Coordinates of C-alpha atoms and ligand atoms in Angstrom, one line a residue:
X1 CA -12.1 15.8 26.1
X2 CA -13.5 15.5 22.8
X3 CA -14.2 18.3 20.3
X4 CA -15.3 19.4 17.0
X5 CA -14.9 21.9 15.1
X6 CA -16.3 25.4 15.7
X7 CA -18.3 27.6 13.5
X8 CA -16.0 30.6 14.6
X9 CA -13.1 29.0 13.1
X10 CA -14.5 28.1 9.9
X11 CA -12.6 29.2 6.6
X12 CA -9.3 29.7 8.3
X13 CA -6.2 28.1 7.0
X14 CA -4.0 25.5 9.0
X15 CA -1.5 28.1 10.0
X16 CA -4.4 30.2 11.8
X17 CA -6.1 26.8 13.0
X18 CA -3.0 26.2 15.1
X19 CA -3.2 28.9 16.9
X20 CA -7.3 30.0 17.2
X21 CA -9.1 26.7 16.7
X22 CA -9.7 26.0 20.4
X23 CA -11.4 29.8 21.0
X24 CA -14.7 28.4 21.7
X25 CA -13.2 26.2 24.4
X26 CA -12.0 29.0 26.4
X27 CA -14.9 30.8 28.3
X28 CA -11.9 33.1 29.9
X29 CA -11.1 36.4 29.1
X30 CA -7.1 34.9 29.5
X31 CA -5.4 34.7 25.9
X32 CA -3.9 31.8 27.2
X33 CA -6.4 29.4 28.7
X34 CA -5.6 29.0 32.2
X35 CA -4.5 25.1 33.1
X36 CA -8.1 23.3 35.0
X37 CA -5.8 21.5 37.2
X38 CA -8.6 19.7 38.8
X39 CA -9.6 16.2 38.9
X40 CA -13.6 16.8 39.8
X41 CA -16.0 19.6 38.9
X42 CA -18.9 20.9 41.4
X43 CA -22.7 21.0 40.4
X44 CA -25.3 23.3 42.3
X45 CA -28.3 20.5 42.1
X46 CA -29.0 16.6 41.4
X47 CA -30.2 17.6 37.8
X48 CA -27.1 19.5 36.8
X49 CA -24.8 16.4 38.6
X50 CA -26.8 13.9 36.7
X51 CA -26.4 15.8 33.1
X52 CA -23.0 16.4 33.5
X53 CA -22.3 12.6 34.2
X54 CA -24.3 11.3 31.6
X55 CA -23.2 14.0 28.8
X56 CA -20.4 12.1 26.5
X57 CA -17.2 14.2 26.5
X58 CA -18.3 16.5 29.0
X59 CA -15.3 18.1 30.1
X60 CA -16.7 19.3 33.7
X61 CA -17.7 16.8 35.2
X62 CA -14.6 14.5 35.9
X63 CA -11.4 15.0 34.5
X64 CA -10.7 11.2 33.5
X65 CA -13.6 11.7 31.8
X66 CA -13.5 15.2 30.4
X67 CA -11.4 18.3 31.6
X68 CA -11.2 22.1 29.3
X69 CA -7.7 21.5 28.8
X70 CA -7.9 18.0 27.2
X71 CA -11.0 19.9 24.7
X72 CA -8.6 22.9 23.6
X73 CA -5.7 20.1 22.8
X74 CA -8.2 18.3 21.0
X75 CA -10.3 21.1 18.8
X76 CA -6.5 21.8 17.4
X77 CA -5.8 18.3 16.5
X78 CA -9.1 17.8 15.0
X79 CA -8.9 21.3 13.0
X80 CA -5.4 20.3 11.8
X81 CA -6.2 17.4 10.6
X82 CA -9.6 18.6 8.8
X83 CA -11.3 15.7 11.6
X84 CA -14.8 15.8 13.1
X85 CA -13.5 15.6 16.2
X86 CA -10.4 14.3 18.1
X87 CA -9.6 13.1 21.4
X88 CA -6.4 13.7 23.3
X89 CA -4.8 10.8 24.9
X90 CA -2.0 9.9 28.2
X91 CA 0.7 8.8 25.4
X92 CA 1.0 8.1 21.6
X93 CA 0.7 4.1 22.9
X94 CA -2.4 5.2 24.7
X95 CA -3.7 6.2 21.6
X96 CA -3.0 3.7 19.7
X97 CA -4.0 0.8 22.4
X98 CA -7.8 2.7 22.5
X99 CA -7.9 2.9 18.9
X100 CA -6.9 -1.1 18.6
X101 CA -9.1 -1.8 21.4
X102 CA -12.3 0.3 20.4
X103 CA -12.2 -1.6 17.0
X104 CA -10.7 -5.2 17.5
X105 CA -11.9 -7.8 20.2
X106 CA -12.0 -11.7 20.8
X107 CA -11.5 -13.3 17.5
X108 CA -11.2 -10.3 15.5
X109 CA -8.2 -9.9 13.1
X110 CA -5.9 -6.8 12.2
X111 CA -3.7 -5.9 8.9
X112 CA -0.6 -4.1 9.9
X113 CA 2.3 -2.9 8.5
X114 CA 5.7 -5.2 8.4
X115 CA 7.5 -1.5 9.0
X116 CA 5.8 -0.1 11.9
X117 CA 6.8 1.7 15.7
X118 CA 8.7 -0.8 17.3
X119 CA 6.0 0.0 20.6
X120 CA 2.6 -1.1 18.3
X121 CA 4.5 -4.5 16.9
X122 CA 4.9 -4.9 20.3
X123 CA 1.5 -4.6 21.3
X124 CA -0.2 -5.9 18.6
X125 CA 2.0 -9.8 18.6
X126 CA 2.0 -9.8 22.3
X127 CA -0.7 -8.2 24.9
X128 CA -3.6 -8.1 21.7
X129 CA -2.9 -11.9 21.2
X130 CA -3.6 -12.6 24.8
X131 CA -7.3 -10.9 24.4
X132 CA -7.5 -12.9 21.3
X133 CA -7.1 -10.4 18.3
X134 CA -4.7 -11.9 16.1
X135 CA -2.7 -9.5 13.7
X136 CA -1.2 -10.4 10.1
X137 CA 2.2 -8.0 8.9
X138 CA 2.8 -7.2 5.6
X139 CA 5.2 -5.2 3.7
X140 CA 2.7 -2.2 3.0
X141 CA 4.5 -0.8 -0.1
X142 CA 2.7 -3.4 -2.0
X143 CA -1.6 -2.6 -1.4
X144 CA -2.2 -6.0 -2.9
X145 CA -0.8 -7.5 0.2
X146 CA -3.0 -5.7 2.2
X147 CA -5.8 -7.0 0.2
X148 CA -4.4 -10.5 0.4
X149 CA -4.0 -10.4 4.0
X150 CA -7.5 -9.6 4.6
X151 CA -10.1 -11.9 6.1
X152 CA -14.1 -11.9 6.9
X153 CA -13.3 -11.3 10.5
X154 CA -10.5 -8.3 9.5
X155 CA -11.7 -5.7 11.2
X156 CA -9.2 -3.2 11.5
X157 CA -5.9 -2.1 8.9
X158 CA -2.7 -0.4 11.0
X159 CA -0.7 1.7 9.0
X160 CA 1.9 4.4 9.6
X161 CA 3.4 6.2 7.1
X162 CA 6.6 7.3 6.6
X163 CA 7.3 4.3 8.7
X164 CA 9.8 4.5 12.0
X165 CA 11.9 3.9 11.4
X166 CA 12.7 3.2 8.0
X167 CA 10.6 5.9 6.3
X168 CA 8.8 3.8 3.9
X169 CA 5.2 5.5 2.4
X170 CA 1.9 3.3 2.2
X171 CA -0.2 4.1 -0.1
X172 CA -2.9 5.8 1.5
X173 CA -5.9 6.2 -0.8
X174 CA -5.6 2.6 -2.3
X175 CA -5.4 1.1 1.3
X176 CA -8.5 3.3 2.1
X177 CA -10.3 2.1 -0.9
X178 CA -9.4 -1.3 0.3
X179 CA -10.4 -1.4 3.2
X180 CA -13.7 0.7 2.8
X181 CA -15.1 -1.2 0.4
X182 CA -15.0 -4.3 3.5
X183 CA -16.1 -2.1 5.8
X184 CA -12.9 -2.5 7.5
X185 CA -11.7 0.6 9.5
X186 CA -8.5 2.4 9.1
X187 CA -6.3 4.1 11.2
X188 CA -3.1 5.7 10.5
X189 CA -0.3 7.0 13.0
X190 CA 0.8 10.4 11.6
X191 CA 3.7 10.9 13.8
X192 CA 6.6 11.3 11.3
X193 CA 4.6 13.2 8.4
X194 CA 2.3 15.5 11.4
X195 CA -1.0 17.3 9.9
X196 CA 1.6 19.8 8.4
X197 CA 2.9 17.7 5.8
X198 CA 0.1 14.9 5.5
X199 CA -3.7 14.7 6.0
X200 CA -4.5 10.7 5.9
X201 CA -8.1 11.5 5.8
X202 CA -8.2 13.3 2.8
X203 CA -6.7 10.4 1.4
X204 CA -10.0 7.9 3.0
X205 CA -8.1 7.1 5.9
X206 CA -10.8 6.8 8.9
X207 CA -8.2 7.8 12.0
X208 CA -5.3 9.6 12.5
X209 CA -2.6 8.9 15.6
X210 CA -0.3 10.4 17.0
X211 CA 2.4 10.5 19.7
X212 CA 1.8 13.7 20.3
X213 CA 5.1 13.6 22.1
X214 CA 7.1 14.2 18.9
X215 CA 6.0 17.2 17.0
X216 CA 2.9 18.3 17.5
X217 CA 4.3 18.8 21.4
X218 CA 7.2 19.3 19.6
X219 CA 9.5 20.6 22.7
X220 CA 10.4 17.0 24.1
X221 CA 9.1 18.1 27.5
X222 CA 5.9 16.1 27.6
X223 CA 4.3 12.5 26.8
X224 CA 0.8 12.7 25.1
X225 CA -1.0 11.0 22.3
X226 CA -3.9 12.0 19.8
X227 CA -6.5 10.3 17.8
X228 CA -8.6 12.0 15.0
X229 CA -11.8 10.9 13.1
X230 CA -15.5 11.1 12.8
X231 CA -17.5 12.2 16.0
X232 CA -18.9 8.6 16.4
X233 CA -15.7 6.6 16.2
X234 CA -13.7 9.4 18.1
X235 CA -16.3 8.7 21.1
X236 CA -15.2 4.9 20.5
X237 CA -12.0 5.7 21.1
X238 CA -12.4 7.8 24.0
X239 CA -14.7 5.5 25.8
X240 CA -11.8 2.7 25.7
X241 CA -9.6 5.7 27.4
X242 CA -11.7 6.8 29.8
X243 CA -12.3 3.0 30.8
X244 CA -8.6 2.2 30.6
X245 CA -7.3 5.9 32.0
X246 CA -5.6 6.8 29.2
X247 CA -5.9 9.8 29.2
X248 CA -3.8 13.1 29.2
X249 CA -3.5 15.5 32.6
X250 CA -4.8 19.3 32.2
X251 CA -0.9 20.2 32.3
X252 CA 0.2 18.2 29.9
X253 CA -2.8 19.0 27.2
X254 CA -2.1 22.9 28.2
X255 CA 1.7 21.3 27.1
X256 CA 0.2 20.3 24.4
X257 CA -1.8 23.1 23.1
X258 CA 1.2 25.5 23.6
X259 CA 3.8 23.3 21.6
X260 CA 1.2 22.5 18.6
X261 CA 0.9 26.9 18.1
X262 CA 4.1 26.8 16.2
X263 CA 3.5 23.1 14.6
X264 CA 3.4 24.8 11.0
X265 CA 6.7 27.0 11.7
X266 CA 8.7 24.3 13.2
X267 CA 7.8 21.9 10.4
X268 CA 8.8 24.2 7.5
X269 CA 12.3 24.4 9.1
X270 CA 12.3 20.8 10.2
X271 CA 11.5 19.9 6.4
X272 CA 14.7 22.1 5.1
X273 CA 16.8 21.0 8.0
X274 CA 15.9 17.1 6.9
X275 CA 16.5 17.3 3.5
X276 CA 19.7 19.0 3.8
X277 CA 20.9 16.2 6.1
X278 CA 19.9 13.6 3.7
X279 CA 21.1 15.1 0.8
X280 CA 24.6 15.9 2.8
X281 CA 24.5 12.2 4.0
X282 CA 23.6 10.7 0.5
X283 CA 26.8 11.6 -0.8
X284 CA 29.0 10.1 2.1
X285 CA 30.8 6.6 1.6
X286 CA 30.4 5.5 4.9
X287 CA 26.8 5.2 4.4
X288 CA 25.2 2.7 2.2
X289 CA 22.0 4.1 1.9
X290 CA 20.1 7.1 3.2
X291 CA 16.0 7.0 3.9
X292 CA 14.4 9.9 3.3
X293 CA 11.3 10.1 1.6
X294 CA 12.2 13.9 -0.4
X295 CA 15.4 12.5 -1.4
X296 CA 15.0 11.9 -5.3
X297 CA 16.5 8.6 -4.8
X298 CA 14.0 7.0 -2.4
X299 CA 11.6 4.2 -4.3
X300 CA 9.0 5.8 -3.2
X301 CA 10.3 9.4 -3.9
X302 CA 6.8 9.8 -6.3
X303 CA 4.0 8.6 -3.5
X304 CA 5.3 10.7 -1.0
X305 CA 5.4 13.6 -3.4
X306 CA 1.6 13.0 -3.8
X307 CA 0.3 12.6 -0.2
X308 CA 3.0 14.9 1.1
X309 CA 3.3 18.3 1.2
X310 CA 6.6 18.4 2.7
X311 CA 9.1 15.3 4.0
X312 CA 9.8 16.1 7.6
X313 CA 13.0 15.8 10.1
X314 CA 13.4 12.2 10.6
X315 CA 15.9 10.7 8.1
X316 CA 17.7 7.6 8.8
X317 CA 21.1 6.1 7.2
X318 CA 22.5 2.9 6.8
X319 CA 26.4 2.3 7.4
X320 CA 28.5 0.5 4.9
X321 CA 30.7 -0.9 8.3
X322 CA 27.8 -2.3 10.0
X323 CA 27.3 -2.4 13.7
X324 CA 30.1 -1.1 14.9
X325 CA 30.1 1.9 12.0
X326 CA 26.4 2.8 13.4
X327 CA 27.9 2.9 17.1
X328 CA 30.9 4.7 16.5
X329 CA 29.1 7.7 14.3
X330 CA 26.5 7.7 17.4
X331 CA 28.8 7.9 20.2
X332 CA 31.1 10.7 18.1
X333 CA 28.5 13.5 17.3
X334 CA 28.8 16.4 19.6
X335 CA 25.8 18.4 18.8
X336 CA 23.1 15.9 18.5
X337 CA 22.5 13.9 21.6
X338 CA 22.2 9.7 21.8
X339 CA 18.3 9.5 22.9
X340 CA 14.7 7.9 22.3
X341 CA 12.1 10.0 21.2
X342 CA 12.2 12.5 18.2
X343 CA 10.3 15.7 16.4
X344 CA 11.7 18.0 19.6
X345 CA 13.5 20.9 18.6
X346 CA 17.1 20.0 19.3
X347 CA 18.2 16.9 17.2
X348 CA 18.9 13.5 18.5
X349 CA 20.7 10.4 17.1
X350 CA 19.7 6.7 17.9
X351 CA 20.5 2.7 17.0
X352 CA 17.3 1.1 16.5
X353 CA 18.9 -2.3 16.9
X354 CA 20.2 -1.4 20.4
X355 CA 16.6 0.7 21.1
X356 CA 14.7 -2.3 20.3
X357 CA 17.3 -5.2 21.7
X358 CA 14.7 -6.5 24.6
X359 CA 11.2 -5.7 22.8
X360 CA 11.7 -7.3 19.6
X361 CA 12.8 -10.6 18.6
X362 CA 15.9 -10.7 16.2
X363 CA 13.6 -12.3 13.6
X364 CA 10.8 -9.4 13.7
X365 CA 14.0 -7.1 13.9
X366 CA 15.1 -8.6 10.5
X367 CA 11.5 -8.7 9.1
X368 CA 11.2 -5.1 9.5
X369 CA 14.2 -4.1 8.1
X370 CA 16.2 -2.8 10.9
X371 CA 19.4 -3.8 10.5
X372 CA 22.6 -3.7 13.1
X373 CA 24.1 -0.6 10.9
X374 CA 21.0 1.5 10.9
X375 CA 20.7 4.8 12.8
X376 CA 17.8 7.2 13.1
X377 CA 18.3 10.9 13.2
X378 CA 15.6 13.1 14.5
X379 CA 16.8 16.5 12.4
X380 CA 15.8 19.2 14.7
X381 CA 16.0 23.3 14.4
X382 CA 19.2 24.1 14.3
X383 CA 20.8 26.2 12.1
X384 CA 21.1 22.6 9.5
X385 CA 25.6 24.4 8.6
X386 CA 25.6 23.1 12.9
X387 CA 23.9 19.7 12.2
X388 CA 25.9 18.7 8.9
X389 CA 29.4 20.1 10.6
X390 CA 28.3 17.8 13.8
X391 CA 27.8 14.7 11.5
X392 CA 30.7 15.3 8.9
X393 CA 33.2 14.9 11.9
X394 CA 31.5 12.1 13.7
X395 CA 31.4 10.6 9.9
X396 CA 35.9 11.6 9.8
X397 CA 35.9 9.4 12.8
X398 CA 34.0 6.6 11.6
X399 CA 36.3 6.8 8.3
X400 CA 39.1 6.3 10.2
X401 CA 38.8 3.5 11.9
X402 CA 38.4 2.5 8.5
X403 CA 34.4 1.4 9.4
Ligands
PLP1 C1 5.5 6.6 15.1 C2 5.3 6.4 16.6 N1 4.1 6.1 17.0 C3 3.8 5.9 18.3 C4 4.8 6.1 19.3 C5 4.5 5.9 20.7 O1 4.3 7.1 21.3 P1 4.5 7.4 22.9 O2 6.0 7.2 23.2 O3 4.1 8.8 23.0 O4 3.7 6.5 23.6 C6 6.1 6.5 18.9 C7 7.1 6.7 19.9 O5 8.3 6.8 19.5 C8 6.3 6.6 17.5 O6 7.5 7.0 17.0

C-alpha cells in the first residue's frame, strides 16, 4: 500500500519513471505484474502472522490494509511526483477525506480555496462541520488572504490548482511559505495540472491529491484517488484509509498502474489539444470569456507559466447568452459526449451549474464563480481539426438562435 522510492530507479527521468518505477514491487518474472486479487495473505507460523500484521504498509498481510498492487500504483505516483512515498486511495474523495481527516479534528480549522472541486466544498461545509472542523474559503489568487484567514488552531491549508472548474492558479510557493512558517500543513489536489505539468512539492507544498480517476488513470474506466508526501505523513494518511476503507481494490490499482504508463504521452497531446481549443474558442462571439491557464489572456497567464510546465486539457468557456447558450452548445456537439468526470481520452462537455444543482447552494455556486453560462470541456486525444469542427457547429447552432 505505501511505497518509496527504489534505489533501482534512481536518476531516471519522469518519462522512464512512469513506466519502471514500481520494478522492485514486482517479485514476478511477468512484465506486467499479475493482479493479487486476494483479500488475505497466508503465513507459515505465529511469528511471521504477527510481523506481517504489525509491519505499517505491509502489502501481504491484508489487502485493506496492504496488497502488491496498491504498492506498484503507489511507487509511480510517488516517483512522479518526486514524493517519499504515496498511498493509493478507493476515489479522489477518498483521498482527499483521509488527508482532511489525518490532519484536522474536533476544533481544528482549515484554509480552503473559494474555487475548489465542487465534491471537497461539499465535504469540507457539511460532513467536516459535523465532526467539528470548521473551514474558512478564500479567493486563493490573493496569498495575503490565506494569511489573513489563518488562525492558532489552522491546522491544515486546501488548495487546488488550476482550480475545477474555473482554472484559476494559486500561488504555490508563497502559500507553502505561509503555511510552513505556522507549522500548518499543505495539501494540494493535482488533478487538472497531473505530475506531468506540475510538481506542488517542489514548490513547498507538503501533499499532493489526486482523483486518480482523471488522468493519471486516464482511460475513464476506473475510480481511484492518490495522495503523495513525506513517508511519515503518507502513513497518516493511509492509517485514516485503512480505518475508513478507503482504499483502492488490486484491479483497479493494476487499472491504475496500466493507464499512468502513458501519463507523459497523453499529457503532451492533451496540452496541444487544450490550447488549440482555447485559442479556437477565444476568438468566438458567443463566448464571453475562455479559461485556460496557457492562453496569453488569462490573469494569471505569468504564474502558471512558472509552476507549469505545460497547461493541460481542461478549458472552460463562458457564454455571452447565458444559461440557455451553455445548454444549447452542450446538447449540439456531436463528437464530445455530455458527462461528469474528465482527463479520459475521449473528450467530454459539461454545465457545472446543472452538475452541481443539488450539492451546492446557489450562494456558494455564486461565490465560486460558477455561473449559469459556464461550461467545462475536458479536451481529450483526438485529432484537436475533430474537436474544433465538433464545437464550431454546435457554436453555428447556438449563433442562430441568436444565444
Ligand atoms: C479536481 C478534483 N478533485 C477531486 C475529485 C474527486 O475525485 P473522485 O470522483 O475520483 O472521487 C474530482 C472529481 O471530479 C476532481 O475533479
Amino acid at each position: 500500500m505505501l511505497a518509496a522510492m527504489s534505489d533501482s530507479i534512481n536518476g531516471l527521468l519522469p518519462d522512464s519513471l512512469a513506466i519502471h518505477a514500481d520494478r522492485a514491487a514486482n517479485e514476478t518474472d511477468a512484465v506486467v505484474p499479475p493482479i493479487w486479487q486476494t483479500s488475505t495473505f497466508w503465513a507459515d507460523s505465529d511469528e511471521s502472522f504477527l510481523e506481517k500484521a504489525t509491519t505499517p504498509g505491509c502489502d501481504h498481510f491484508y489487502t485493506r490494509t496492504g496488497n502488491p498492487n496498491q504498492t506498484q500504483a503507489a511507487m509511480v505516483v510517488a516517483a512522479l511526483e518526486g514524493a517519499e512515498a504515496a498511498v493509493v486511495a478507493g476515489s479522489g474523495m477518498g483521498a482527499i477525506t483521509s488527508t482532511i481527516l489525518a490532519f484536522a479534528g474536533a476544533g481544528d480549522h482549515v484554509v480552503a480555496q473559494q474555487n475548489l472541486y465542487a465534491g471537497t466544498t461539499s465535504f469540507l461545509s457539511g460532513l467536516a462541520t459535523k465532526l467539528g472542523i470548521e473551514t474558512t474559503f478564500v479567493d486563493q489568487r490573493d496569498p495575503a488572504r490565506i494569511e489573513a484567514a489563518i488562525r492558532p488552531s489552522t491546522r491544515l491549508i486546501v488548495l487546488e490548482s488550476p482550480s475545477n472548474p474555473l482554472l484559476r492558479i494559486t500561488d504555490l510557493q508563497a502559500v507553502s511559505g505561509i503555511a510552513r512558517s505556522r507549522g500548518i500543513v499543505t495539501v494540494a489536489d493535482n488533478t487538472f495540472a497531473t505530475p506531468v505539468n506540475q510538481r506542488p512539492i517542489e514548490f513547498g507544498i507538503d501533499l499532493v491529491m489526486h482523483s486518480a480517476t482523471k488522468y493519471l488513470g486516464g482511460h475513464s474506466d476506473l475510480i481511484a484517488g492518490a495522495v503523495a508526501g513525506t513517508r511519515a505523513y503518507v502513513d497518516r494518511v493511509a492509517r485514516v484509509m485503512s480505518e475508513t476503507g478507503a482504499i483502492l481494490g488490486p484491479f483497479e490499482a493494476w487499472l491504475l498502474l496500466r493507464g499512468m504508463r502513458s501519463l507523459p504521452v497523453r499529457m503532451e497531446r492533451h496540452n496541444r489539444n487544450g490550447l488549440a481549443v482555447a485559442q479556437f474558442l477565444t476568438g468566438r462571439a458567443e463566448v464571453a470569456a475562455v479559461h485556460y491557464p496557457g492562453l496569453d489572456e488569462h490573469p494569471q497567464r505569468e504564474l502558471a507559466g512558472e509552476q507549469m510546465s505545460g497547461f493541460g486539457g481542461m478549458v472552460s468557456a463562458e457564454f455571452r447568452g447565458g444559461l440557455a447558450a451553455a445548454a444549447r452548445f452542450v446538447n449540439s456537439v456531436r463528437l464530445a459526449r455530455r458527462a461528469p468526470s474528465l482527463g479520459g481520452v475521449e473528450t467530454l462537455v459539461t454545465h457545472p451549474a446543472a452538475m452541481w444543482a443539488k450539492t451546492l447552494e446557489p450562494a456558494q455556486m455564486a461565490e465560486m464563480g460558477i455561473v449559469p453560462g459556464l461550461v467545462r470541456m475536458s479536451i481529450g486525444l483526438e485529432d484537436a481539426r475533430d474537436i474544433v469542427a465538433d464545437f464550431e457547429q454546435a457554436l453555428e447552432l447556438v449563433a442562430a438562435a441568436g444565444e
